[in-house]
């Protein structure tokens, strides 16, 4: 399993538009992805294009291999 940390600078007064774009354009793409390599090669350029209206410059992306996670337990608890 992999995790990503993405740092980006929002354009002035773009906070609410960023949230709408992220929820409507980015999250659905992330949920459909089958793997990190496919996302990087085929999907990331489209995500970056969607966000280009609300961010300045290129996001800084760091990828980590995760050996253990409790996120699934948190998500399951929220769904209950």
JSON list of C-alpha atoms in Angstrom, two decimals:
[
{"chain": "A", "resi": 1, "resn": "UNK", "atom": "CA", "xyz": [0.00, 0.00, 0.00]},
{"chain": "A", "resi": 2, "resn": "UNK", "atom": "CA", "xyz": [1.17, 3.52, -0.71]},
{"chain": "A", "resi": 3, "resn": "UNK", "atom": "CA", "xyz": [0.46, 6.93, 0.76]},
{"chain": "A", "resi": 4, "resn": "UNK", "atom": "CA", "xyz": [1.04, 10.34, -0.76]},
{"chain": "A", "resi": 5, "resn": "UNK", "atom": "CA", "xyz": [1.59, 13.71, 0.81]},
{"chain": "A", "resi": 6, "resn": "UNK", "atom": "CA", "xyz": [0.83, 16.58, -1.54]},
{"chain": "A", "resi": 7, "resn": "UNK", "atom": "CA", "xyz": [1.72, 20.18, -0.80]},
{"chain": "A", "resi": 8, "resn": "UNK", "atom": "CA", "xyz": [0.32, 22.96, -2.97]},
{"chain": "A", "resi": 9, "resn": "UNK", "atom": "CA", "xyz": [-0.24, 26.68, -2.77]},
{"chain": "A", "resi": 10, "resn": "UNK", "atom": "CA", "xyz": [-3.76, 27.91, -3.40]},
{"chain": "A", "resi": 11, "resn": "UNK", "atom": "CA", "xyz": [-4.41, 31.04, -5.37]},
{"chain": "A", "resi": 12, "resn": "UNK", "atom": "CA", "xyz": [-5.77, 33.98, -3.39]},
{"chain": "A", "resi": 13, "resn": "UNK", "atom": "CA", "xyz": [-9.44, 33.50, -2.42]},
{"chain": "A", "resi": 14, "resn": "UNK", "atom": "CA", "xyz": [-9.60, 30.07, -4.10]},
{"chain": "A", "resi": 15, "resn": "UNK", "atom": "CA", "xyz": [-10.34, 28.02, -0.96]},
{"chain": "A", "resi": 16, "resn": "UNK", "atom": "CA", "xyz": [-14.00, 27.30, -1.61]},
{"chain": "A", "resi": 17, "resn": "UNK", "atom": "CA", "xyz": [-13.44, 26.66, -5.32]},
{"chain": "A", "resi": 18, "resn": "UNK", "atom": "CA", "xyz": [-10.58, 24.29, -4.43]},
{"chain": "A", "resi": 19, "resn": "UNK", "atom": "CA", "xyz": [-12.88, 22.34, -2.11]},
{"chain": "A", "resi": 20, "resn": "UNK", "atom": "CA", "xyz": [-15.58, 22.05, -4.78]},
{"chain": "A", "resi": 21, "resn": "UNK", "atom": "CA", "xyz": [-13.07, 21.00, -7.44]},
{"chain": "A", "resi": 22, "resn": "UNK", "atom": "CA", "xyz": [-11.42, 18.48, -5.15]},
{"chain": "A", "resi": 23, "resn": "UNK", "atom": "CA", "xyz": [-14.74, 16.92, -4.13]},
{"chain": "A", "resi": 24, "resn": "UNK", "atom": "CA", "xyz": [-16.26, 16.81, -7.61]},
{"chain": "A", "resi": 25, "resn": "UNK", "atom": "CA", "xyz": [-13.22, 16.15, -9.85]},
{"chain": "A", "resi": 26, "resn": "UNK", "atom": "CA", "xyz": [-10.37, 14.69, -7.81]},
{"chain": "A", "resi": 27, "resn": "UNK", "atom": "CA", "xyz": [-11.91, 12.39, -5.18]},
{"chain": "A", "resi": 28, "resn": "UNK", "atom": "CA", "xyz": [-13.98, 10.38, -7.71]},
{"chain": "A", "resi": 29, "resn": "UNK", "atom": "CA", "xyz": [-10.81, 9.76, -9.77]},
{"chain": "A", "resi": 30, "resn": "UNK", "atom": "CA", "xyz": [-8.89, 8.67, -6.67]},
{"chain": "A", "resi": 31, "resn": "UNK", "atom": "CA", "xyz": [-11.62, 6.24, -5.66]},
{"chain": "A", "resi": 32, "resn": "UNK", "atom": "CA", "xyz": [-11.59, 4.59, -9.11]},
{"chain": "A", "resi": 33, "resn": "UNK", "atom": "CA", "xyz": [-7.83, 4.14, -9.39]},
{"chain": "A", "resi": 34, "resn": "UNK", "atom": "CA", "xyz": [-6.46, 0.61, -9.47]},
{"chain": "A", "resi": 35, "resn": "UNK", "atom": "CA", "xyz": [-2.90, 1.42, -8.46]},
{"chain": "A", "resi": 36, "resn": "UNK", "atom": "CA", "xyz": [-0.28, 4.08, -7.93]},
{"chain": "A", "resi": 37, "resn": "UNK", "atom": "CA", "xyz": [1.51, 3.48, -11.23]},
{"chain": "A", "resi": 38, "resn": "UNK", "atom": "CA", "xyz": [-1.68, 3.80, -13.27]},
{"chain": "A", "resi": 39, "resn": "UNK", "atom": "CA", "xyz": [-2.63, 6.95, -11.39]},
{"chain": "A", "resi": 40, "resn": "UNK", "atom": "CA", "xyz": [0.79, 8.53, -11.95]},
{"chain": "A", "resi": 41, "resn": "UNK", "atom": "CA", "xyz": [0.87, 7.69, -15.65]},
{"chain": "A", "resi": 42, "resn": "UNK", "atom": "CA", "xyz": [-2.72, 8.15, -16.76]},
{"chain": "A", "resi": 43, "resn": "UNK", "atom": "CA", "xyz": [-4.76, 10.04, -14.18]},
{"chain": "A", "resi": 44, "resn": "UNK", "atom": "CA", "xyz": [-2.47, 12.55, -12.43]},
{"chain": "A", "resi": 45, "resn": "UNK", "atom": "CA", "xyz": [-2.14, 14.86, -15.47]},
{"chain": "A", "resi": 46, "resn": "UNK", "atom": "CA", "xyz": [-5.94, 15.26, -15.58]},
{"chain": "A", "resi": 47, "resn": "UNK", "atom": "CA", "xyz": [-6.12, 15.90, -11.83]},
{"chain": "A", "resi": 48, "resn": "UNK", "atom": "CA", "xyz": [-3.39, 18.52, -12.16]},
{"chain": "A", "resi": 49, "resn": "UNK", "atom": "CA", "xyz": [-5.28, 20.18, -15.02]},
{"chain": "A", "resi": 50, "resn": "UNK", "atom": "CA", "xyz": [-8.48, 20.31, -12.92]},
{"chain": "A", "resi": 51, "resn": "UNK", "atom": "CA", "xyz": [-6.62, 21.95, -10.06]},
{"chain": "A", "resi": 52, "resn": "UNK", "atom": "CA", "xyz": [-4.66, 24.39, -12.23]},
{"chain": "A", "resi": 53, "resn": "UNK", "atom": "CA", "xyz": [-7.43, 26.99, -11.89]},
{"chain": "A", "resi": 54, "resn": "UNK", "atom": "CA", "xyz": [-7.08, 27.11, -8.11]},
{"chain": "A", "resi": 55, "resn": "UNK", "atom": "CA", "xyz": [-3.40, 26.42, -7.37]},
{"chain": "A", "resi": 56, "resn": "UNK", "atom": "CA", "xyz": [-0.17, 28.26, -8.07]},
{"chain": "A", "resi": 57, "resn": "UNK", "atom": "CA", "xyz": [2.78, 26.36, -9.49]},
{"chain": "A", "resi": 58, "resn": "UNK", "atom": "CA", "xyz": [3.27, 22.61, -9.41]},
{"chain": "A", "resi": 59, "resn": "UNK", "atom": "CA", "xyz": [2.31, 20.59, -6.33]},
{"chain": "A", "resi": 60, "resn": "UNK", "atom": "CA", "xyz": [5.07, 18.89, -4.36]},
{"chain": "A", "resi": 61, "resn": "UNK", "atom": "CA", "xyz": [4.25, 15.18, -4.24]},
{"chain": "A", "resi": 62, "resn": "UNK", "atom": "CA", "xyz": [5.95, 12.70, -1.90]},
{"chain": "A", "resi": 63, "resn": "UNK", "atom": "CA", "xyz": [5.12, 9.00, -2.06]},
{"chain": "A", "resi": 64, "resn": "UNK", "atom": "CA", "xyz": [5.69, 6.48, 0.70]},
{"chain": "A", "resi": 65, "resn": "UNK", "atom": "CA", "xyz": [5.27, 2.74, 0.93]},
{"chain": "A", "resi": 66, "resn": "UNK", "atom": "CA", "xyz": [3.08, 1.89, 3.91]},
{"chain": "A", "resi": 67, "resn": "UNK", "atom": "CA", "xyz": [3.70, -1.35, 5.75]},
{"chain": "A", "resi": 68, "resn": "UNK", "atom": "CA", "xyz": [0.89, -0.98, 8.29]},
{"chain": "A", "resi": 69, "resn": "UNK", "atom": "CA", "xyz": [-2.16, 1.25, 8.59]},
{"chain": "A", "resi": 70, "resn": "UNK", "atom": "CA", "xyz": [-5.07, 1.83, 10.95]},
{"chain": "A", "resi": 71, "resn": "UNK", "atom": "CA", "xyz": [-6.91, 4.07, 8.49]},
{"chain": "A", "resi": 72, "resn": "UNK", "atom": "CA", "xyz": [-9.35, 1.30, 7.56]},
{"chain": "A", "resi": 73, "resn": "UNK", "atom": "CA", "xyz": [-10.39, 1.09, 11.23]},
{"chain": "A", "resi": 74, "resn": "UNK", "atom": "CA", "xyz": [-10.99, 4.86, 11.38]},
{"chain": "A", "resi": 75, "resn": "UNK", "atom": "CA", "xyz": [-13.03, 4.80, 8.16]},
{"chain": "A", "resi": 76, "resn": "UNK", "atom": "CA", "xyz": [-15.07, 1.83, 9.38]},
{"chain": "A", "resi": 77, "resn": "UNK", "atom": "CA", "xyz": [-15.78, 3.58, 12.68]},
{"chain": "A", "resi": 78, "resn": "UNK", "atom": "CA", "xyz": [-17.01, 6.70, 10.90]},
{"chain": "A", "resi": 79, "resn": "UNK", "atom": "CA", "xyz": [-19.32, 4.64, 8.70]},
{"chain": "A", "resi": 80, "resn": "UNK", "atom": "CA", "xyz": [-21.02, 3.07, 11.74]}
]
